[in-house]
Coordinates of C-alpha atoms and ligand atoms in Angstrom, one line a residue:
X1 CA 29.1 29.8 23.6
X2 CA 29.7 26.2 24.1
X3 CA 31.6 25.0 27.0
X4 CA 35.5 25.2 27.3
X5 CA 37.8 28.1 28.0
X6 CA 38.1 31.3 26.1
X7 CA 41.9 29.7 24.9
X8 CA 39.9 26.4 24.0
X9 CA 38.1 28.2 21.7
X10 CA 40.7 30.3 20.2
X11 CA 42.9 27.6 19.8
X12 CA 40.2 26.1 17.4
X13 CA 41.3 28.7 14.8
X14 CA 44.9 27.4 15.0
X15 CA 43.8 23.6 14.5
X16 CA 42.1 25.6 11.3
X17 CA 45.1 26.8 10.4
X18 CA 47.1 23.8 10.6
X19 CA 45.0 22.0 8.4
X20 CA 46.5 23.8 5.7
X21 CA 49.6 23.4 6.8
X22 CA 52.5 20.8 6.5
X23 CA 53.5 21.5 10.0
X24 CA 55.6 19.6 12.5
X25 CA 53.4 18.7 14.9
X26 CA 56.7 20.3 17.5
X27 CA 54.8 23.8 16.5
X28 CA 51.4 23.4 17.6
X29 CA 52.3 21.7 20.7
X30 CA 54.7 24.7 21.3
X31 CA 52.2 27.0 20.6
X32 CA 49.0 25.8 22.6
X33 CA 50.3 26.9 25.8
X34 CA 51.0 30.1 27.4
X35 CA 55.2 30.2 28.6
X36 CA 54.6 32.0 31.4
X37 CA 51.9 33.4 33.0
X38 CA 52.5 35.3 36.7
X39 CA 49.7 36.4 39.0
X40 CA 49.8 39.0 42.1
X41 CA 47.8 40.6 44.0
X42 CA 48.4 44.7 44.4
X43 CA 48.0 46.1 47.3
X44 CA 47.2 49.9 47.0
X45 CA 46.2 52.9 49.4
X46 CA 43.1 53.8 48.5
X47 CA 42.1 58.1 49.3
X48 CA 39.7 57.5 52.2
X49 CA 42.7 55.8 54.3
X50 CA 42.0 52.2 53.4
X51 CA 44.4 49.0 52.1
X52 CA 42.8 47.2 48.7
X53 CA 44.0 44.3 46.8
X54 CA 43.6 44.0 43.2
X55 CA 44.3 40.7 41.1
X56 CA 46.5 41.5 38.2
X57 CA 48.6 39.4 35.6
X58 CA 50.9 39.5 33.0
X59 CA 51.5 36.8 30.3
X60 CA 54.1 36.1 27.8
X61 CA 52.7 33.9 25.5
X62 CA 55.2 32.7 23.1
X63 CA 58.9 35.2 22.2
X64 CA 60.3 32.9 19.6
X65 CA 60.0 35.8 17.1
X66 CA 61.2 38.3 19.9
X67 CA 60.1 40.4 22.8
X68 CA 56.7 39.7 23.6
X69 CA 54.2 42.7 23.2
X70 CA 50.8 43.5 24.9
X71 CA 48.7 45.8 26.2
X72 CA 47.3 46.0 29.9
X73 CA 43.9 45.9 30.3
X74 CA 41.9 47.5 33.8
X75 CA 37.9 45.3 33.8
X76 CA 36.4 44.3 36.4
X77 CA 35.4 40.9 34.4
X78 CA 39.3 40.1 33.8
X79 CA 41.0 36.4 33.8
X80 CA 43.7 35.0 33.7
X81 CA 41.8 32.8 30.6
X82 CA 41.0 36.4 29.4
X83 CA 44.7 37.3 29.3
X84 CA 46.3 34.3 27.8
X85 CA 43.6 34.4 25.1
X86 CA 44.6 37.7 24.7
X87 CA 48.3 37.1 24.2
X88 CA 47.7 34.3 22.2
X89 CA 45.9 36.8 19.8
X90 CA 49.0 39.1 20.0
X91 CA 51.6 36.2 18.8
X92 CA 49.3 35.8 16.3
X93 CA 48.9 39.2 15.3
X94 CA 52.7 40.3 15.5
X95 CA 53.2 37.3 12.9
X96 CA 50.4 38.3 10.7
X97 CA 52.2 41.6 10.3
X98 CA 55.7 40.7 10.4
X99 CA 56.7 42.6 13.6
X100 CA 59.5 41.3 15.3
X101 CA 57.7 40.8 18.7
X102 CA 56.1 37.6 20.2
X103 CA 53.0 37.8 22.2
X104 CA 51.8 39.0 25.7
X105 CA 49.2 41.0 27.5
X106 CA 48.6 41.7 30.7
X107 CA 45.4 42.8 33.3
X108 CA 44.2 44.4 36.6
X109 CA 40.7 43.0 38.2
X110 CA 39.2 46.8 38.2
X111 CA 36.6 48.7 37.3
X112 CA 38.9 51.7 36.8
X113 CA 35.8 54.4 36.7
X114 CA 35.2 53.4 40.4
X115 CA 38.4 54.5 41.4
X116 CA 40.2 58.4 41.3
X117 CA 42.8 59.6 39.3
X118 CA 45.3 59.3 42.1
X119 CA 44.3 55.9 42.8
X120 CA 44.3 54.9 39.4
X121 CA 47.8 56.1 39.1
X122 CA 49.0 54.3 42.5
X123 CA 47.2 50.9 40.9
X124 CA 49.0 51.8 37.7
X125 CA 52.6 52.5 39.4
X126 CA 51.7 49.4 41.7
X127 CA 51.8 46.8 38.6
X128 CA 55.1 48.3 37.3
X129 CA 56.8 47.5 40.6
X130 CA 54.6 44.1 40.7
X131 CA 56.1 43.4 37.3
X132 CA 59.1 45.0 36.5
X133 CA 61.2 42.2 36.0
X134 CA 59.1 40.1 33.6
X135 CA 58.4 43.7 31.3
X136 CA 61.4 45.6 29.4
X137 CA 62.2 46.8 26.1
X138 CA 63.8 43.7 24.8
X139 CA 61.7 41.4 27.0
X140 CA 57.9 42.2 27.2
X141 CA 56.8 45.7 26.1
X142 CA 52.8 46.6 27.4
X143 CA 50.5 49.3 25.7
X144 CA 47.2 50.3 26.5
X145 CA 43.9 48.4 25.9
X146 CA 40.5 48.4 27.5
X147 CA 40.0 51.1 29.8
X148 CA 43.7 52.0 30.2
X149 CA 44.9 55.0 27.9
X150 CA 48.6 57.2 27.4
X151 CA 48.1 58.9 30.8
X152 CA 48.3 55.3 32.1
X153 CA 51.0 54.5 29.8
X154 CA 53.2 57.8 31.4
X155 CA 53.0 57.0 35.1
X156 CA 54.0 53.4 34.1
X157 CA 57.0 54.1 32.2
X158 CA 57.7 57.0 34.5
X159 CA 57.4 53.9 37.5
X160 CA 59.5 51.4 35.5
X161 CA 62.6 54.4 34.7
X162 CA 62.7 55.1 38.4
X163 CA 63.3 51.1 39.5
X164 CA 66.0 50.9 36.5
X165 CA 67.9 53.9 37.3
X166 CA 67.3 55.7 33.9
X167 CA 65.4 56.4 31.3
X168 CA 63.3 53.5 29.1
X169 CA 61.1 54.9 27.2
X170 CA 60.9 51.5 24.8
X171 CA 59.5 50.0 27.7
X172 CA 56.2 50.6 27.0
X173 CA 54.4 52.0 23.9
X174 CA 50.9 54.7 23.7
X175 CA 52.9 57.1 26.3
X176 CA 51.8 60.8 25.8
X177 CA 54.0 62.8 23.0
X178 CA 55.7 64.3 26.0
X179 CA 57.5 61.1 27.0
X180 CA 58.6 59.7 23.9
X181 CA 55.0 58.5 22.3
X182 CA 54.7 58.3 18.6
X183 CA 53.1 60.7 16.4
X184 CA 49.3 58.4 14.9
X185 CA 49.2 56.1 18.4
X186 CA 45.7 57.2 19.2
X187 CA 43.9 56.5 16.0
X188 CA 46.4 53.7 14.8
X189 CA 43.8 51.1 15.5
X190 CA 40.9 52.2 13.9
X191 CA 43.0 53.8 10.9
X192 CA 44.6 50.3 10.0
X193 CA 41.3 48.8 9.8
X194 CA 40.2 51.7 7.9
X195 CA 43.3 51.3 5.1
X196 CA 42.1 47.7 4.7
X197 CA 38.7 48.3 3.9
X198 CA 39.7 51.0 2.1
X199 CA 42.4 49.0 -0.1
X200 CA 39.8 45.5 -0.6
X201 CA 37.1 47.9 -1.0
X202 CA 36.4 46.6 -4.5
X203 CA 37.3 42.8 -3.7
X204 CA 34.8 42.7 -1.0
X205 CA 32.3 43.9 -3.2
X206 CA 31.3 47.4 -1.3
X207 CA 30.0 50.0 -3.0
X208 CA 30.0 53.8 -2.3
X209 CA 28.8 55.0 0.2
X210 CA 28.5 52.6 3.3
X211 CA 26.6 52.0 6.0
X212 CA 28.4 51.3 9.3
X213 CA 27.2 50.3 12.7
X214 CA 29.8 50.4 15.3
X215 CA 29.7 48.2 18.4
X216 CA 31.4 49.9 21.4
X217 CA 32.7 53.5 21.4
X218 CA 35.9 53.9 23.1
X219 CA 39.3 54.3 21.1
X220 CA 38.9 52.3 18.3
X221 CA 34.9 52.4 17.9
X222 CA 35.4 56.9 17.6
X223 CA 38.2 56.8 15.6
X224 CA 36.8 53.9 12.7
X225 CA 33.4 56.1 12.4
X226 CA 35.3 59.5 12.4
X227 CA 37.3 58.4 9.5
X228 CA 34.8 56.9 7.8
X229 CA 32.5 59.7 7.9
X230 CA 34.8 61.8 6.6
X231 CA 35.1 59.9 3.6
X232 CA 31.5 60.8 3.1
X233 CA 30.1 57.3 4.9
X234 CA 27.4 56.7 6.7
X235 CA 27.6 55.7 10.3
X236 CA 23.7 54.4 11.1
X237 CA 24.5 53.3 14.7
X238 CA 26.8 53.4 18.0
X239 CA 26.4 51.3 21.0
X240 CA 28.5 51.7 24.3
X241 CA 28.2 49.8 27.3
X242 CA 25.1 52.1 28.4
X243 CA 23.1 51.6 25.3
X244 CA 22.9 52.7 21.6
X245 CA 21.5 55.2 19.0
X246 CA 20.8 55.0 15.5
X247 CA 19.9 56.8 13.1
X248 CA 19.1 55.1 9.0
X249 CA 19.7 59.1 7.8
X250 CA 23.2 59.3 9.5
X251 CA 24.6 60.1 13.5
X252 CA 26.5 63.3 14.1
X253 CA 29.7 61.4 14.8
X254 CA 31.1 64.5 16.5
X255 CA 28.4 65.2 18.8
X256 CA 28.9 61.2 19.7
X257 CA 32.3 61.6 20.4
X258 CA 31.6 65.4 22.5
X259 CA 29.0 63.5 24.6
X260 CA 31.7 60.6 25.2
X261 CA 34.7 63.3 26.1
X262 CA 32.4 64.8 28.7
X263 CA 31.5 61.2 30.0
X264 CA 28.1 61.0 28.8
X265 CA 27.3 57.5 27.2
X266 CA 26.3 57.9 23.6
X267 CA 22.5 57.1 24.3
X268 CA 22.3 60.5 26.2
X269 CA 22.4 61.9 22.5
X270 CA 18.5 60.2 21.8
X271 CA 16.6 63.0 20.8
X272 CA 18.8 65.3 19.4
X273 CA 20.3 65.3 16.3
X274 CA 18.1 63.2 14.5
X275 CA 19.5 60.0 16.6
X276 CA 17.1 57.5 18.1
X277 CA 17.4 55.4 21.1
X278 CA 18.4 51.8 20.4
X279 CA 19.1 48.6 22.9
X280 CA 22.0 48.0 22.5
X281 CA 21.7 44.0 21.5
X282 CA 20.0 45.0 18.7
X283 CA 23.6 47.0 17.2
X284 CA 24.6 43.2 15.8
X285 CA 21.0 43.2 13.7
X286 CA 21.2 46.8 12.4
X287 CA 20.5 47.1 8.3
X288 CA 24.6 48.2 7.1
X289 CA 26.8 47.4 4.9
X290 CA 29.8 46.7 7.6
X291 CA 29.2 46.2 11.3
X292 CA 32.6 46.8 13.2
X293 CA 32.8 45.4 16.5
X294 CA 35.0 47.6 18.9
X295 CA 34.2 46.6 22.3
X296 CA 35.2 43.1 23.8
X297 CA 35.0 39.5 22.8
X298 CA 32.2 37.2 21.7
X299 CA 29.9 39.9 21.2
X300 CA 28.4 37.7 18.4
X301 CA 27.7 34.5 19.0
X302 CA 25.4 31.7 17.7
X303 CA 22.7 33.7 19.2
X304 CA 22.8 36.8 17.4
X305 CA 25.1 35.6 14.0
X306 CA 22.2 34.8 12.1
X307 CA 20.6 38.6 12.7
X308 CA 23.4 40.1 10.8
X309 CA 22.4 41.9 7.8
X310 CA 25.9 43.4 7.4
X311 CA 28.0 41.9 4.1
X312 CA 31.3 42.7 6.2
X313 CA 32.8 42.5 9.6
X314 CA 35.8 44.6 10.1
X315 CA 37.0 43.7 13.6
X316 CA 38.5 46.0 15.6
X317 CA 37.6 44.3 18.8
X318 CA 40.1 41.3 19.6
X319 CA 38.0 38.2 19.6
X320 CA 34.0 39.6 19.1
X321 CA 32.9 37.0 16.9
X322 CA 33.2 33.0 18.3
X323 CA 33.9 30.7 16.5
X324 CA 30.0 29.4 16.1
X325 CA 29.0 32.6 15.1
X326 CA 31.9 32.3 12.4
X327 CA 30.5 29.3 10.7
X328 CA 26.9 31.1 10.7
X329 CA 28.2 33.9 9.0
X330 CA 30.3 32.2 6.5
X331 CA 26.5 30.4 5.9
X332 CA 24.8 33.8 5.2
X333 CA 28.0 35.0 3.1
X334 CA 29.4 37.8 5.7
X335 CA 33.0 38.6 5.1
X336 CA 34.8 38.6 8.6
X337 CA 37.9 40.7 8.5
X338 CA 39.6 39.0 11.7
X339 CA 41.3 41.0 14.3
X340 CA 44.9 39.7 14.5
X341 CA 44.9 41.6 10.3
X342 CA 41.9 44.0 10.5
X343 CA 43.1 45.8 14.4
X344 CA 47.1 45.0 14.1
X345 CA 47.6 49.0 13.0
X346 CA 47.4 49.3 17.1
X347 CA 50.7 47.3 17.7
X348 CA 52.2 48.3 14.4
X349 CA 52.3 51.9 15.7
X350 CA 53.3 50.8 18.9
X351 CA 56.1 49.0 17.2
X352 CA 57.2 52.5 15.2
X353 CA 57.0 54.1 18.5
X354 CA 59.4 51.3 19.8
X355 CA 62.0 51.6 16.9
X356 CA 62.0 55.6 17.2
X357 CA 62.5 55.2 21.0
X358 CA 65.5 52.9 20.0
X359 CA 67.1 55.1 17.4
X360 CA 66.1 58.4 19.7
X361 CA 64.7 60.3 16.2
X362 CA 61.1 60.8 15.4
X363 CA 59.1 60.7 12.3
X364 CA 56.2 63.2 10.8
X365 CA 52.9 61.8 11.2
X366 CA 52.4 61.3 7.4
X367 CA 55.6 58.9 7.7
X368 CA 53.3 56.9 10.0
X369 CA 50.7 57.4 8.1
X370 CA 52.3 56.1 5.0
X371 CA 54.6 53.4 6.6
X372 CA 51.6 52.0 8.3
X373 CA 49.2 52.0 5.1
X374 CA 51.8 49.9 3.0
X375 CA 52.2 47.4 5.8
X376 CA 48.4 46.8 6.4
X377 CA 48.0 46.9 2.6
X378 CA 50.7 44.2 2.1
X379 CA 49.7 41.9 4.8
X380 CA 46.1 42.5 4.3
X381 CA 46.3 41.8 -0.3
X382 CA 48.7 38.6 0.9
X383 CA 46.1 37.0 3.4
X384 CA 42.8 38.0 1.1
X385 CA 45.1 36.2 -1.8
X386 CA 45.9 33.2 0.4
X387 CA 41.8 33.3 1.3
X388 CA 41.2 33.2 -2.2
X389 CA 43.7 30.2 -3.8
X390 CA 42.5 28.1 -0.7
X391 CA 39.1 28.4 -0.6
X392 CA 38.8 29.8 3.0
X393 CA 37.4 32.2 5.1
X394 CA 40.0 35.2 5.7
X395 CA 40.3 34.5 9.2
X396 CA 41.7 31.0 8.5
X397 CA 44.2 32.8 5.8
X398 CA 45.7 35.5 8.5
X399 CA 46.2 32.3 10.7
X400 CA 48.1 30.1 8.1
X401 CA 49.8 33.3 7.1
X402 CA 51.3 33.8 10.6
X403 CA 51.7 30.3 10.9
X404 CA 54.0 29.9 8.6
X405 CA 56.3 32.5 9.8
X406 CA 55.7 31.3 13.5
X407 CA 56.8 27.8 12.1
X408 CA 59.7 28.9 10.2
X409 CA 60.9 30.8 13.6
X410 CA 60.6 28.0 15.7
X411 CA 62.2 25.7 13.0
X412 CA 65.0 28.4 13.0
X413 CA 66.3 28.5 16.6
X414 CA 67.4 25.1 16.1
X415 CA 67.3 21.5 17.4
X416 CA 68.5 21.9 21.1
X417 CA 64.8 21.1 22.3
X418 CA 66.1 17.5 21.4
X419 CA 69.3 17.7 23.9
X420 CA 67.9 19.2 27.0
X421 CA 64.8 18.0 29.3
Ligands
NAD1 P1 38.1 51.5 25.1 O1 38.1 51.2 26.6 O2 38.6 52.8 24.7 O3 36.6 51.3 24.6 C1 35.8 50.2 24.8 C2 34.3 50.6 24.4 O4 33.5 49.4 24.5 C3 33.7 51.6 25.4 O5 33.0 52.6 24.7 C4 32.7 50.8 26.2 O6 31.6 51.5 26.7 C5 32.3 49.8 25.1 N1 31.6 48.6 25.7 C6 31.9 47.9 26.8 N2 31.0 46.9 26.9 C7 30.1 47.0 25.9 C8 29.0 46.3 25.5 N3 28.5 45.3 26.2 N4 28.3 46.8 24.4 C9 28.7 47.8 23.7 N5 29.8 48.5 24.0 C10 30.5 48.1 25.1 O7 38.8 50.2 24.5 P2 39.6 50.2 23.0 O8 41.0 50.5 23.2 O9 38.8 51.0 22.0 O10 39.4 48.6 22.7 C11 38.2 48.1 22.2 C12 38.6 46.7 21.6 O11 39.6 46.9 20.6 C13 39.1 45.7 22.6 O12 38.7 44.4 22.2 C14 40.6 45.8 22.5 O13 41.3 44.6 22.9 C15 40.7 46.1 21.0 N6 41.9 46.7 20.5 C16 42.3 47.9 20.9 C17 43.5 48.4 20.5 C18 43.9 49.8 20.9 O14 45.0 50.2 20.4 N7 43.2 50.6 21.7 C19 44.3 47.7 19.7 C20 43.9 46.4 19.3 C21 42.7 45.9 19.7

């Protein structure tokens, strides 16, 4: 990737966006800057008797369509670039699905499977109490993300109700069922990205059945090749942060995902059920008919674009292709499905789960189900229309699509930015 920040280069996709636009130029400059971003350090007991200090951040991006919302990540490889990229992506996102939630996220600098459970849950209760005045249900509402997951999620809300006083459960959304988590959370990722395909199927020109390579298999990466498969596709290959396998006949996605819930990296499957051993930079090149990125960002870049034989990109990942890589693709014909429309179904749950912590009454899982298809079908047939009538790539379209609702916000809170300083 070129020089510049990570934001530098998202924000290129805005200036896209704009183009398109008859925007007051009051918008953009609004919305090229985080509005707050705080850093700490957290300073946890670790089991053998020592102190350790952990950077961690939380950002809130932009709120002018309300609370912002974002999930936490735990890498080792976090910034505070990372995170405002990231919550950038979420006011983005919440607009391209009309959720009525700006945009945050938040990190720790940690390579969570170094540490034990109990200090994973002291880290985890030690950035509640770093942050509990920035976060809260009509404020800033986290959710999980990389290596953090609904366990995580309970000790933090369980944390933030015990500074408050009572209980908060729309404080933070992917908690376990026990503590007020919605019904569909898990999968909600992957299975938004699956309606879409499923819904543009014939518009993007797929036919029956496909071929799917998945990069990175955590939540989203199981989840997008479980339901796929059992629609009768065919997932060739899986790559984790250990390695990959691939097979042209088929993987056994369950024996994947077995090997992955007993901690064993997908690669330790080579050998057995028909799957061979693959490096893992050679996923992006693999013959399919849609490669879905699910691990982190710019996973394709103007290195590896041009080795992609896929005709789609469904991307679950926020941020896996750059925007150099974008411009090969478009070249070679590649569809990119972009992440703030193709991995929204993640915060679109979490917003459900939000509402029916709100209201205290909780819906069947085919009401998710079904409320969640019809949003990702509406949003999804509006942008691949707008795409269409303007000549541009679908990423452009999600973009001038939340654009115009960010616009129409800011517009809509008035003209006191000309009185004050
Ligand atoms: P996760 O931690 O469950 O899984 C991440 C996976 O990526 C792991 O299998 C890991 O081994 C793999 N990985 C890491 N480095 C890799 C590499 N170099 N090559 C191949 N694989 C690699 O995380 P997740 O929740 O599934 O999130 C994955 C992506 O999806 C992230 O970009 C995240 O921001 C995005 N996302 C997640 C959600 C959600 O609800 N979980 C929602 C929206 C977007």
């Amino acid at each position: 990737m070129s020089e510049g920040s990570l934001l530098d280069h998202a924000l290129v996709r805005l200036d896209e966006a704009a183009a398109h636009l008859a925007i007051d130029a009051d918008v953009i400059e609004k919305l090229k800057y985080a509005r707050e971003t705080t850093k700490v350090r957290l300073m946890i007991r670790m089991d053998d008797g020592s102190r350790k200090s952990f950077l961690a951040w939380r950002c809130r991006y932009d709120d002018t369509r309300g609370p912002t919302k974002g999930g936490i990540r735990f890498h080792p490889d976090a910034t505070a670039d990372e995170v405002e990229t990231l919550a950038f992506w979420m006011t983005f996102k919440c607009a391209v699905m009309n959720l009525p939630y700006g945009g945050g996220k938040g990190a720790v600098q940690v390579d969570p499977r170094k540490l034990s459970k109990a200090e994973l849950e002291r880290l985890s209760r030690a950035y509640i109490q770093a942050f509990s005045r920035i976060i809260g249900p009509d404020r800033d509402i986290p959710a999980p993300d990389v290596y953090t997951n609904s366990m995580i999620m309970g000790w933090m809300a369980d944390e933030y109700a015990q500074i408050v006083g009572e209980a908060a459960p729309a404080v933070i959304t992917g908690k376990p069922l026990a503590l007020g988590g919605s019904l569909g959370r898990g999968d909600a990722t992957a299975r938004g990205g699956y309606y879409l395909v499923r819904h543009l199927a014939t518009d993007l020109g797929l036919g029956q059945p496909l071929k799917v390579a998945v990069q990175g298999f955590g939540n989203a990466g199981q989840h997008i090749a479980r339901l796929l498969a059992a629609d009768g596709h065919t997932i060739v290959a899986v790559s984790d942060s250990e390695g990959a396998v691939h097979a042209p006949a088929g993987l056994d996605v369950h024996a994947l995902m077995t090997a992955k819930a007993q901690g064993r990296s997908v690669a330790s499957t080579a050998g057995s059920h028909g799957h061979e051993r693959l490096a893992a930079e050679k996923l992006v090149g693999v013959d399919c008919d849609v490669l879905v990125p699910s691990a982190l960002e710019n996973m394709i870049h103007e290195g590896n674009a041009g080795t992609v034989r896929a005709k789609l990109i469904l991307e679950l990942a926020n941020g896996p292709v750059t925007a150099e890589a974008d411009a090969i693709l478009a070249r070679n014909s590649v569809i990119v499905l972009p992440d703030i429309l193709a991995n929204a179904g993640g915060v679109t749950v979490s917003y459900f789960e939000w509402v029916q912590n709100r209201q205290g009454y909780y819906w069947t899982l085919e009401e998710i189900h079904e409320r969640l298809r019809v949003i990702m079908e509406r949003e999804g047939r509006a942008i691949w229309n707008t795409a269409r009538e303007k000549g541009i790539s679908v990423r452009t379209a999600a973009y001038v699509h939340a654009l115009n609702r960010l616009a129409e916000a800011i517009e809509a809170h008035g003209t006191q930015n000309f009185f004050v300083s």
